[in-house]
């Protein structure tokens, strides 16, 4: 009844339910599915109380609002106030350095005016250990939700190596349904003094990666975290196929092919990726194949190709009311 | 008095026994619950001794998936047995969940027909909502969730449903059912991703090692279209110990590069490296030489305008060199790739000798280092990881 009264696409509450896969189970890519932290173990069919009529098919079961941007996956460490002041003062030096660079850049007044076709602007080049300082590698075992492990390192050939072991064994805690993912992700784009910022990639049409994989397929994730809590987990995905073997491959993927997902579920309402709102980039592996994986990355860059006219590769027609989530 | 009391107690005993019998009948169903929650099934069933043998036979727990023949035919037979057991099909949701968990065991988790037969267990017509309230509040939620779980399992295993699946689901849940929405989403997205890979592979990949290795070597050597994939037999070398097959790939350009390699510069046989073909892995080896920079680019001052060169007017300079091929990478020049039947050092030695016969005579004059090692990265047994 509640849903019937609402006009199409106007209620964030309904949108939230659809996004979390509670009202609808869309496709998922990250195999991470479990019920909320505080919920009892009622995913089995044995119990049919009133509470168990909810459906536990996504990471968090928030009905009205989500208070934690990390959905409970943030650091649990608590620091004393004095410690935090001390740490803050230590970071002040770096932040002032960043701020100085920003001001200098602004005073130079020298933006990129001409994006030359066929030229790759390298955003991340992994040639020294410092280049990994703004990247993190996580896997399901970090949160006690699986047994995969992974590692980010720099090889002797000065390339980034994302390697580890994928393990789809589900821990027997009665809470987790599926396991087996590893992920590498860069820190969120920011300005000095921890101000949030976005990558400005409007002018580019392709993402270009020079990688050497092992034949597995990986997933590219472009996060576009929005202001409201239902948009915090908006991530655009596309597959990165690797050839395998000793040869490097250059993969050029148009941004128009990226599709929207939230918490690993492909969304019904799709739209082209907002390239000026990208907050971070990640590569994950979770193809459900047990065993070691390794992906070497030389660089990740961007390219402007004027011949690429496609805006969005997927249909955007609307379905019947209340059939798909809008 | 005593006799009558005995009569009463025997009557009570009969009543109790009947109740127990009914309970046990229920326990046949509960056993599915038990299996679902990984309870030991037997503990739930009270051990009641019955007087007649006929009754005790009826009490035998039907464990549907304990069959010794773990194949599709048996699995479908089990499902049919359940369907034909009684008209009400009591406990069908529990049965479906139990069946879903045994799919891998019977190797039917990639079979569309089996999934359809599982969905078909659900009764037709009863779950279709009759009014807007029923439609909105998820009519028969447990059953709908069960169907969604079947579809989700199909999705995880890459099984794309067909039109008949839609018809079955429509007959069960109607157009407003959540399983239908799930089905429509699957039918929208899954075909889009099905053939996306630029290096397509059969599904499932063959289990034969030779065919797998051939696929792997062809996939690796797809980087150069001129590459010729040759199958050698180690028997052709009389001194070889391992009589096995060797799949080797080398292009004409790689032969040239091998011939140009200085005789004092060593060549390495490296491996085994791993390549994944869906869920199968193949070990391959490479023949590599150090990358020799033949051309050093001079650093020019781009801001110096005193001597501008116009390519149309000026004489062609000696700076023009042949562009490096794909085989010349910064970490070495790949000269050949192979996979052998045993991945042993002896088979690699045979490979080098066979390569030498097959148009690479200069190999006999070069120092060759065998640096075989375990595959890239640490090898961890999954059980060990589990134990941690």
XYZ file of C-alpha atoms in Angstrom:
714
model
C 0.000 0.000 0.000
C 2.775 2.289 0.904
C 4.431 1.603 -2.382
C 1.199 2.047 -4.302
C 0.661 5.534 -3.056
C 3.992 6.811 -4.155
C 4.436 8.383 -7.501
C 6.911 6.843 -9.783
C 10.492 7.543 -8.846
C 9.807 10.080 -6.153
C 10.480 8.209 -2.974
C 14.019 7.692 -1.839
C 12.833 5.055 0.592
C 11.573 2.826 -2.169
C 14.640 3.493 -4.222
C 16.737 2.435 -1.297
C 14.901 -0.860 -1.007
C 15.378 -1.565 -4.661
C 19.010 -0.582 -4.557
C 19.725 -2.872 -1.680
C 18.123 -5.727 -3.494
C 15.478 -6.112 -0.830
C 12.562 -5.520 -3.100
C 14.344 -7.003 -6.028
C 17.268 -9.250 -6.581
C 19.278 -7.943 -9.466
C 22.499 -9.350 -10.685
C 25.410 -9.126 -8.402
C 29.079 -9.086 -9.030
C 30.747 -8.888 -5.718
C 29.831 -12.117 -4.072
C 29.401 -10.529 -0.729
C 26.015 -11.210 0.675
C 25.066 -11.299 4.260
C 22.494 -9.806 6.505
C 23.017 -6.814 8.724
C 25.296 -6.885 11.704
C 22.639 -6.761 14.345
C 20.207 -9.157 12.775
C 19.667 -12.589 14.249
C 20.524 -15.631 12.204
C 17.258 -16.032 10.496
C 18.187 -16.534 6.926
C 17.373 -20.217 7.152
C 13.895 -21.356 6.337
C 13.294 -22.856 9.730
C 12.220 -19.697 11.469
C 9.267 -17.823 10.157
C 8.692 -15.130 12.716
C 7.516 -11.682 11.753
C 11.087 -10.441 11.584
C 12.201 -13.191 9.284
C 9.870 -12.027 6.579
C 12.492 -9.562 5.533
C 14.871 -10.776 2.915
C 18.512 -10.829 3.587
C 20.108 -10.349 0.277
C 22.386 -7.420 0.607
C 24.939 -6.081 2.932
C 22.912 -3.844 5.144
C 19.284 -3.677 5.833
C 18.657 0.018 6.378
C 15.065 0.994 5.888
C 15.179 4.746 6.261
C 18.725 5.986 6.366
C 22.219 4.731 6.543
C 24.371 6.423 9.100
C 27.734 4.912 8.265
C 29.336 5.596 4.902
C 31.416 2.457 5.334
C 28.409 0.320 6.289
C 30.139 -0.878 9.409
C 33.376 -1.826 7.655
C 35.398 1.102 8.915
C 38.168 0.889 11.437
C 36.968 -0.046 14.905
C 39.996 1.524 16.579
C 39.299 4.349 18.952
C 41.905 6.982 19.658
C 42.084 9.300 22.551
C 41.523 12.959 21.918
C 45.126 13.830 22.680
C 46.326 11.188 20.246
C 44.057 12.557 17.554
C 45.319 16.111 18.075
C 48.867 14.834 17.901
C 48.216 12.903 14.673
C 46.381 15.874 13.190
C 49.244 18.208 13.862
C 51.649 15.784 12.248
C 49.521 15.674 9.121
C 49.292 19.451 9.022
C 52.694 19.704 7.405
C 51.740 17.511 4.443
C 48.389 19.212 4.092
C 49.986 22.637 3.914
C 52.317 21.267 1.247
C 49.315 20.051 -0.745
C 47.564 23.366 -0.269
C 50.645 25.202 -1.509
C 50.703 23.061 -4.636
C 47.018 23.761 -5.226
C 47.503 27.496 -4.950
C 50.529 27.419 -7.234
C 48.575 25.418 -9.781
C 45.726 27.880 -9.596
C 48.020 30.872 -10.036
C 49.678 29.301 -13.047
C 46.327 29.385 -14.851
C 47.448 26.642 -17.190
C 44.652 24.121 -17.603
C 44.754 21.448 -20.309
C 43.030 23.103 -23.235
C 43.654 20.594 -25.969
C 43.138 16.891 -25.369
C 45.070 15.326 -28.205
C 43.503 12.215 -29.707
C 45.491 9.024 -29.392
C 47.517 10.296 -26.487
C 47.232 8.491 -23.169
C 47.314 10.672 -20.082
C 48.718 8.413 -17.416
C 46.911 8.844 -14.111
C 48.673 6.145 -12.112
C 52.099 4.837 -12.961
C 53.419 2.192 -10.619
C 57.172 2.530 -10.761
C 58.141 3.038 -7.146
C 56.879 1.847 -3.759
C 55.519 5.333 -2.986
C 53.109 5.030 -5.899
C 51.248 2.386 -3.891
C 50.863 4.593 -0.851
C 47.454 5.787 -1.990
C 46.179 2.299 -2.806
C 44.718 -0.338 -0.541
C 44.185 -4.034 -1.080
C 41.330 -5.676 0.786
C 39.845 -9.125 0.788
C 37.026 -10.896 2.558
C 39.319 -12.305 5.253
C 40.007 -8.748 6.475
C 36.539 -8.649 7.975
C 36.393 -12.307 8.926
C 34.028 -13.003 6.066
C 36.112 -15.421 4.057
C 39.535 -16.881 3.520
C 40.892 -15.066 0.462
C 44.030 -13.036 0.808
C 45.773 -10.566 -1.449
C 48.753 -8.316 -1.608
C 49.902 -5.235 -3.507
C 53.583 -4.961 -4.253
C 56.102 -3.545 -6.697
C 57.946 -6.122 -8.772
C 61.622 -6.023 -9.683
C 60.571 -4.729 -13.111
C 58.974 -1.685 -11.429
C 55.400 -2.706 -12.005
C 52.509 -3.093 -9.614
C 51.657 -6.693 -8.761
C 48.207 -7.456 -7.403
C 48.367 -11.056 -6.314
C 46.859 -13.425 -3.822
C 44.674 -16.458 -3.439
C 40.975 -16.553 -3.997
C 39.042 -18.867 -1.747
C 35.295 -19.286 -1.976
C 34.986 -21.258 1.260
C 32.174 -19.726 3.272
C 32.929 -19.303 6.989
C 30.505 -21.292 9.077
C 29.055 -18.467 11.097
C 25.546 -18.774 9.721
C 25.628 -15.170 8.561
C 27.585 -15.178 5.368
C 26.186 -16.733 2.243
C 29.060 -16.344 -0.168
C 32.716 -15.533 -0.003
C 35.705 -15.067 -2.237
C 36.764 -11.623 -3.386
C 39.892 -9.513 -3.407
C 39.992 -5.876 -4.270
C 42.487 -3.112 -4.854
C 41.258 0.409 -4.642
C 42.751 3.867 -4.671
C 41.994 6.406 -1.964
C 39.234 8.856 -2.576
C 40.176 11.913 -4.596
C 40.706 14.811 -2.220
C 42.145 18.258 -1.872
C 44.303 19.572 0.932
C 42.998 19.488 4.505
C 41.017 16.339 3.751
C 38.488 18.124 1.617
C 36.637 15.780 -0.674
C 37.181 16.205 -4.386
C 36.427 14.410 -7.618
C 38.464 13.233 -10.566
C 37.676 15.499 -13.484
C 37.590 13.159 -16.424
C 34.912 14.854 -18.544
C 37.050 15.237 -21.608
C 38.134 11.635 -21.820
C 36.287 8.821 -23.521
C 38.387 5.777 -22.670
C 40.241 4.277 -19.788
C 43.484 2.641 -20.837
C 45.313 0.029 -18.804
C 48.561 -1.731 -19.549
C 48.324 -5.002 -17.685
C 49.612 -8.534 -17.679
C 47.173 -10.982 -16.161
C 46.779 -14.680 -15.738
C 43.741 -15.342 -17.920
C 41.202 -14.537 -15.237
C 38.710 -11.745 -15.681
C 38.806 -8.842 -13.285
C 36.303 -6.130 -12.556
C 36.993 -2.440 -12.938
C 35.099 -0.322 -10.435
C 34.677 3.413 -10.827
C 33.086 4.752 -7.678
C 30.908 7.844 -7.952
C 29.938 8.456 -4.374
C 27.123 10.930 -4.166
C 25.903 13.267 -1.463
C 22.926 11.266 -0.170
C 23.296 7.930 1.561
C 21.571 5.998 -1.209
C 24.271 7.228 -3.594
C 27.217 6.441 -1.363
C 27.715 3.058 -2.914
C 27.171 3.952 -6.567
C 29.874 2.171 -8.494
C 30.188 1.765 -12.238
C 31.573 -1.571 -13.330
C 33.095 -3.174 -16.352
C 35.024 -6.371 -16.939
C 38.751 -6.386 -17.534
C 39.605 -9.527 -19.451
C 43.211 -10.646 -19.411
C 44.892 -12.748 -22.016
C 47.354 -14.494 -19.750
C 50.882 -15.324 -20.754
C 54.131 -13.394 -20.787
C 52.928 -10.548 -22.998
C 51.642 -7.217 -21.796
C 48.274 -6.115 -23.068
C 46.905 -2.638 -23.493
C 43.201 -2.578 -22.765
C 41.192 0.407 -23.853
C 37.670 0.475 -22.471
C 35.174 3.205 -23.390
C 33.476 4.814 -20.412
C 30.141 4.376 -22.174
C 30.302 0.632 -21.455
C 30.352 1.006 -17.689
C 27.099 0.070 -15.978
C 25.779 1.152 -12.615
C 25.732 -1.087 -9.595
C 25.203 -0.447 -5.929
C 26.660 -2.742 -3.298
C 27.455 -5.176 -6.061
C 23.973 -5.325 -7.551
C 23.329 -4.100 -11.060
C 20.690 -1.403 -10.895
C 17.527 -1.238 -12.934
C 17.791 2.424 -13.711
C 20.979 2.932 -15.624
C 22.608 6.135 -16.731
C 25.958 7.074 -18.281
C 28.803 7.444 -15.857
C 29.172 11.037 -14.605
C 32.835 11.492 -15.396
C 33.201 14.633 -13.329
C 31.991 12.874 -10.180
C 34.386 9.933 -9.967
C 35.735 9.458 -6.485
C 37.943 6.399 -6.796
C 38.986 3.528 -8.983
C 39.342 -0.099 -8.032
C 40.054 -3.481 -9.528
C 38.558 -6.553 -7.972
C 38.646 -10.259 -8.590
C 35.823 -12.520 -7.543
C 35.156 -14.948 -10.359
C 34.459 -17.845 -8.008
C 37.495 -19.842 -9.096
C 39.576 -21.046 -6.186
C 43.282 -20.554 -6.531
C 46.024 -18.007 -6.883
C 45.699 -14.980 -9.113
C 48.119 -12.308 -10.195
C 47.694 -9.166 -12.174
C 50.579 -6.902 -13.051
C 49.743 -3.301 -13.822
C 52.085 -0.925 -15.581
C 49.880 2.136 -15.765
C 46.291 3.270 -15.709
C 45.581 6.166 -18.010
C 42.895 8.050 -19.870
C 42.415 8.813 -23.497
C 40.296 11.123 -25.574
C 39.078 9.536 -28.784
C 36.922 11.885 -30.887
C 35.735 9.008 -33.082
C 33.971 7.381 -30.159
C 30.462 8.779 -30.306
C 28.623 6.298 -28.098
C 27.164 7.886 -24.981
C 25.852 4.804 -23.254
C 25.952 1.200 -24.365
C 22.799 0.003 -22.611
C 19.143 0.591 -23.318
C 17.449 3.135 -21.116
C 13.801 2.403 -21.777
C 11.423 2.432 -18.870
C 9.530 -0.599 -17.711
C 6.045 -0.854 -16.182
C 5.465 0.909 -12.904
C 6.704 -0.945 -9.854
C 8.243 -3.757 -11.868
C 11.723 -2.304 -11.924
C 13.275 -0.059 -9.336
C 13.159 3.613 -10.182
C -9.375 -53.119 38.757
C -5.903 -54.098 37.965
C -6.919 -55.602 34.689
C -9.030 -52.676 33.748
C -6.180 -50.327 34.625
C -3.941 -52.335 32.404
C -6.479 -52.046 29.682
C -6.554 -48.303 30.077
C -2.812 -48.025 30.027
C -2.548 -50.183 26.947
C -5.125 -47.960 25.309
C -3.033 -44.958 26.276
C -0.004 -46.683 24.952
C -1.769 -47.182 21.663
C -2.726 -43.518 21.566
C 0.794 -42.462 22.391
C 2.179 -44.728 19.751
C -0.161 -43.256 17.187
C 0.937 -39.764 18.167
C 4.541 -40.784 17.903
C 3.860 -42.224 14.532
C 2.351 -38.938 13.403
C 5.241 -37.037 14.862
C 7.615 -39.230 12.991
C 5.707 -38.590 9.837
C 6.314 -34.944 10.474
C 9.900 -35.654 11.114
C 10.305 -36.812 7.602
C 9.667 -33.215 6.739
C 11.632 -31.833 9.626
C 14.550 -33.823 8.393
C 14.751 -31.403 5.504
C 14.865 -28.577 7.992
C 17.507 -30.494 9.797
C 19.534 -30.966 6.686
C 19.184 -27.338 5.865
C 20.505 -26.186 9.160
C 23.193 -28.859 9.270
C 21.680 -30.549 12.257
C 22.320 -34.249 12.515
C 19.104 -35.610 11.157
C 18.959 -38.785 13.145
C 18.863 -37.037 16.505
C 15.552 -35.470 15.673
C 13.813 -38.751 15.084
C 12.663 -40.534 18.206
C 13.571 -44.148 18.106
C 10.167 -45.742 18.524
C 9.805 -49.432 18.285
C 6.645 -50.394 16.537
C 4.848 -53.600 16.884
C 4.133 -54.323 13.268
C 6.791 -54.434 10.626
C 4.606 -52.683 8.078
C 4.508 -49.513 10.146
C 8.233 -49.502 10.815
C 8.877 -49.688 7.096
C 6.842 -46.564 6.569
C 8.891 -44.740 9.134
C 12.145 -45.120 7.232
C 13.550 -41.688 6.521
C 13.609 -40.938 2.859
C 16.924 -39.333 2.306
C 16.540 -38.365 -1.263
C 20.115 -37.462 -2.042
C 21.952 -40.380 -0.467
C 22.084 -42.222 -3.744
C 25.317 -43.840 -4.839
C 24.878 -42.873 -8.473
C 25.640 -39.189 -8.364
C 24.471 -38.151 -11.781
C 21.819 -36.086 -13.485
C 19.507 -39.007 -14.136
C 19.366 -39.954 -10.455
C 18.883 -36.335 -9.483
C 15.948 -35.863 -11.819
C 14.571 -39.197 -10.621
C 14.685 -37.901 -7.026
C 12.823 -34.772 -8.027
C 10.218 -36.851 -9.852
C 9.878 -39.101 -6.829
C 9.168 -36.097 -4.675
C 6.665 -34.754 -7.158
C 4.847 -38.045 -7.350
C 4.928 -38.783 -3.633
C 1.649 -37.154 -2.754
C -0.689 -34.656 -4.233
C -0.019 -31.907 -1.675
C 3.760 -31.941 -2.014
C 4.204 -30.972 1.596
C 7.553 -29.431 2.382
C 8.380 -28.583 -1.219
C 10.297 -25.416 -0.273
C 12.458 -27.387 2.122
C 12.937 -30.050 -0.495
C 14.058 -27.464 -3.054
C 16.583 -25.953 -0.644
C 17.916 -29.414 0.147
C 18.093 -30.163 -3.568
C 19.933 -26.912 -4.278
C 22.634 -27.804 -1.805
C 23.271 -31.164 -3.434
C 23.626 -29.859 -6.977
C 27.421 -29.677 -7.077
C 27.615 -33.164 -5.637
C 25.557 -34.507 -8.538
C 27.357 -32.238 -11.012
C 24.104 -30.718 -12.243
C 24.726 -27.134 -11.110
C 25.229 -25.968 -14.712
C 22.240 -27.761 -16.151
C 19.218 -25.717 -17.148
C 16.899 -28.711 -17.348
C 17.516 -29.576 -13.710
C 16.816 -26.021 -12.574
C 13.598 -26.028 -14.533
C 12.503 -29.285 -12.952
C 13.202 -27.769 -9.519
C 11.115 -24.690 -10.260
C 8.417 -26.931 -11.631
C 7.927 -28.491 -8.177
C 6.131 -25.343 -7.019
C 2.360 -25.580 -7.523
C 0.781 -23.645 -10.339
C -1.865 -21.023 -9.739
C -1.980 -20.982 -5.953
C 0.676 -18.294 -5.494
C -0.669 -15.849 -8.064
C -1.892 -12.754 -6.206
C -5.578 -12.044 -6.609
C -5.582 -8.380 -5.633
C -3.288 -5.390 -5.432
C -2.536 -5.848 -1.746
C -1.375 -9.390 -2.177
C 0.760 -8.343 -5.108
C 2.354 -5.523 -3.170
C 3.037 -7.406 0.023
C 4.818 -10.331 -1.583
C 2.209 -13.037 -1.714
C 3.642 -16.318 -0.324
C 7.013 -14.788 0.535
C 8.775 -17.994 1.491
C 7.921 -19.615 -1.799
C 8.845 -16.499 -3.775
C 12.167 -16.275 -1.991
C 12.775 -19.926 -2.731
C 12.244 -19.342 -6.454
C 14.517 -16.288 -6.308
C 17.187 -18.424 -4.677
C 16.964 -20.965 -7.473
C 17.356 -18.173 -10.026
C 20.242 -16.694 -8.093
C 22.002 -20.024 -8.082
C 21.500 -20.247 -11.828
C 22.991 -16.802 -12.181
C 26.012 -17.660 -10.049
C 26.681 -20.697 -12.181
C 26.213 -18.797 -15.424
C 23.106 -20.679 -16.506
C 20.906 -18.481 -18.671
C 17.221 -19.364 -18.333
C 15.039 -19.837 -21.378
C 11.515 -18.948 -22.425
C 10.088 -22.080 -20.825
C 11.447 -20.990 -17.448
C 9.474 -17.786 -17.834
C 6.312 -19.702 -18.645
C 6.728 -21.952 -15.616
C 7.368 -18.956 -13.350
C 4.404 -17.063 -14.802
C 2.140 -20.012 -14.119
C 3.365 -20.164 -10.545
C 3.671 -16.531 -9.488
C 1.943 -14.413 -12.125
C 3.311 -11.291 -13.754
C 3.736 -9.412 -10.481
C 5.866 -12.038 -8.793
C 9.330 -11.095 -7.652
C 10.910 -14.195 -9.233
C 9.628 -12.916 -12.565
C 11.337 -9.563 -12.057
C 14.494 -11.398 -11.200
C 14.080 -13.514 -14.321
C 13.586 -10.488 -16.540
C 16.657 -8.812 -15.135
C 18.674 -11.943 -15.731
C 17.433 -12.176 -19.287
C 18.401 -8.562 -19.851
C 21.931 -8.657 -18.447
C 23.213 -12.195 -18.769
C 23.127 -12.449 -22.582
C 24.938 -9.094 -22.704
C 27.857 -10.471 -20.754
C 27.809 -13.989 -22.092
C 30.069 -13.518 -25.101
C 31.926 -10.448 -23.961
C 35.369 -11.967 -23.649
C 37.765 -11.224 -26.511
C 39.270 -14.669 -25.933
C 36.218 -16.940 -25.994
C 36.416 -20.343 -24.351
C 34.067 -23.321 -24.478
C 31.854 -23.801 -21.464
C 32.814 -26.020 -19.750
C 36.424 -26.233 -20.856
C 37.630 -29.712 -21.861
C 39.245 -31.834 -19.196
C 41.928 -33.253 -21.479
C 45.345 -31.791 -20.659
C 46.489 -31.696 -24.282
C 43.425 -29.819 -25.500
C 43.654 -27.403 -22.589
C 47.330 -26.719 -23.234
C 46.629 -26.187 -26.912
C 43.963 -23.621 -26.038
C 46.286 -21.902 -23.605
C 49.196 -21.694 -26.032
C 46.930 -20.431 -28.826
C 45.526 -17.839 -26.466
C 48.958 -16.642 -25.399
C 50.285 -16.530 -28.946
C 47.244 -14.644 -30.237
C 49.364 -11.577 -29.613
C 51.154 -12.216 -32.921
C 49.009 -13.504 -35.766
C 52.012 -14.942 -37.592
C 52.741 -17.369 -34.773
C 52.838 -21.024 -35.722
C 51.797 -23.526 -33.090
C 53.630 -26.813 -33.479
C 53.136 -30.095 -31.653
C 56.403 -31.944 -31.038
C 56.869 -35.410 -29.658
C 59.712 -35.878 -27.203
C 60.196 -39.384 -28.641
C 61.838 -37.791 -31.648
C 64.835 -37.076 -29.428
C 66.310 -40.502 -28.714
C 68.000 -39.378 -25.487
C 64.836 -37.995 -23.935
C 63.501 -39.624 -20.786
C 59.945 -38.261 -20.728
C 58.135 -39.446 -23.817
C 55.486 -36.769 -23.920
C 53.976 -34.136 -26.159
C 55.218 -30.565 -26.383
C 53.080 -27.728 -27.715
C 55.343 -24.932 -28.863
C 54.537 -21.559 -30.387
C 57.002 -19.393 -32.257
C 56.567 -16.732 -34.900
C 58.984 -15.924 -37.778
C 59.909 -12.681 -36.030
C 60.821 -14.610 -32.892
C 63.064 -16.864 -34.976
C 64.816 -13.779 -36.331
C 65.240 -12.373 -32.857
C 66.647 -15.660 -31.655
C 69.124 -15.740 -34.518
C 70.181 -12.155 -33.768
C 70.812 -12.883 -30.100
C 74.556 -12.456 -29.328
C 76.224 -15.768 -28.704
C 77.691 -14.683 -25.394
C 74.309 -13.563 -24.096
C 72.424 -16.350 -22.309
C 68.914 -17.496 -23.063
C 66.610 -18.496 -20.241
C 63.977 -21.200 -20.050
C 61.562 -19.902 -17.457
C 58.468 -21.244 -15.831
C 56.258 -22.711 -14.871
C 53.812 -19.865 -15.088
C 50.104 -20.257 -14.697
C 47.316 -19.337 -17.063
C 43.666 -19.804 -16.196
C 41.125 -21.033 -18.717
C 37.868 -20.621 -16.842
C 38.394 -22.901 -13.838
C 41.246 -24.941 -15.349
C 44.858 -23.937 -15.088
C 47.698 -24.689 -17.460
C 51.397 -24.351 -16.753
C 53.469 -22.854 -19.531
C 57.150 -22.087 -20.053
C 58.865 -19.342 -21.964
C 62.154 -19.002 -23.761
C 63.474 -15.559 -22.988
C 66.536 -13.480 -23.715
C 67.547 -10.188 -22.184
C 66.179 -7.200 -24.004
C 68.907 -5.533 -26.031
C 68.330 -1.867 -26.610
C 69.317 -1.248 -30.190
C 68.182 2.321 -30.238
C 68.814 4.978 -27.654
C 66.679 8.020 -28.083
C 68.628 11.237 -27.730
C 67.279 13.743 -25.304
C 66.511 16.913 -27.167
C 65.751 20.300 -25.776
C 62.218 20.859 -27.005
C 62.392 24.589 -26.354
C 65.449 25.074 -28.545
C 64.205 26.598 -31.809
C 67.598 27.295 -33.303
C 67.602 24.146 -35.439
C 64.156 23.062 -36.509
C 63.872 19.982 -38.657
C 61.206 19.736 -41.288
C 60.679 16.075 -42.164
C 59.434 16.913 -45.667
C 62.520 18.884 -46.670
C 65.367 17.424 -44.669
C 67.219 14.253 -45.582
C 65.997 11.113 -43.758
C 68.192 10.620 -40.774
C 69.858 7.468 -39.605
C 67.693 7.583 -36.511
C 65.013 5.540 -38.230
C 64.985 1.992 -36.912
C 62.541 -0.845 -37.082
C 59.891 -0.581 -34.422
C 60.281 -3.212 -31.727
C 57.911 -6.135 -32.117
C 55.472 -7.233 -29.425
C 57.942 -9.871 -28.349
C 60.520 -7.293 -27.268
C 59.367 -6.150 -23.864
C 61.266 -4.192 -21.281
C 61.625 -7.238 -19.060
C 63.048 -9.395 -21.828
C 62.448 -10.680 -25.310
C 60.072 -13.623 -25.514
C 61.494 -16.097 -28.051
C 59.060 -18.996 -27.733
C 56.291 -20.337 -25.518
C 55.497 -23.949 -24.746
C 53.482 -26.330 -22.614
C 54.505 -29.935 -22.140
C 52.689 -33.029 -20.991
C 54.759 -33.483 -17.863
C 56.144 -29.948 -17.270
C 59.413 -31.633 -16.330
C 62.929 -30.378 -16.936
C 63.644 -33.239 -19.265
C 60.663 -32.360 -21.445
C 61.918 -28.770 -21.577
C 65.326 -29.980 -22.692
C 63.612 -31.944 -25.424
C 61.705 -28.800 -26.367
C 64.944 -26.854 -26.825
C 66.407 -29.614 -28.950
C 63.289 -29.841 -31.072
C 63.244 -26.063 -31.468
C 66.840 -26.229 -32.625
C 65.857 -28.770 -35.295
C 62.839 -26.723 -36.303
C 64.586 -23.718 -37.817
C 66.637 -22.367 -34.900
C 70.149 -23.744 -35.519
C 71.763 -20.909 -33.553
C 70.380 -22.381 -30.304
C 73.194 -24.938 -30.302
C 75.777 -22.174 -29.923
C 74.116 -20.229 -27.114
C 74.290 -20.784 -23.379
C 70.853 -21.808 -22.121
C 69.867 -21.471 -18.486
C 67.001 -23.512 -17.060
C 65.443 -21.503 -14.293
C 62.395 -23.572 -13.608
C 60.666 -22.847 -10.365
C 57.337 -23.264 -8.751
C 54.518 -21.265 -10.307
C 54.338 -17.524 -9.702
C 53.481 -16.641 -6.143
C 53.291 -18.778 -3.086
C 51.450 -22.048 -3.423
C 49.016 -22.468 -0.568
C 46.757 -25.398 -0.094
C 43.203 -24.282 0.361
C 42.834 -26.515 3.409
C 45.715 -24.703 5.084
C 44.097 -21.394 4.434
C 40.922 -22.746 5.905
C 42.737 -23.874 9.012
C 44.054 -20.396 9.600
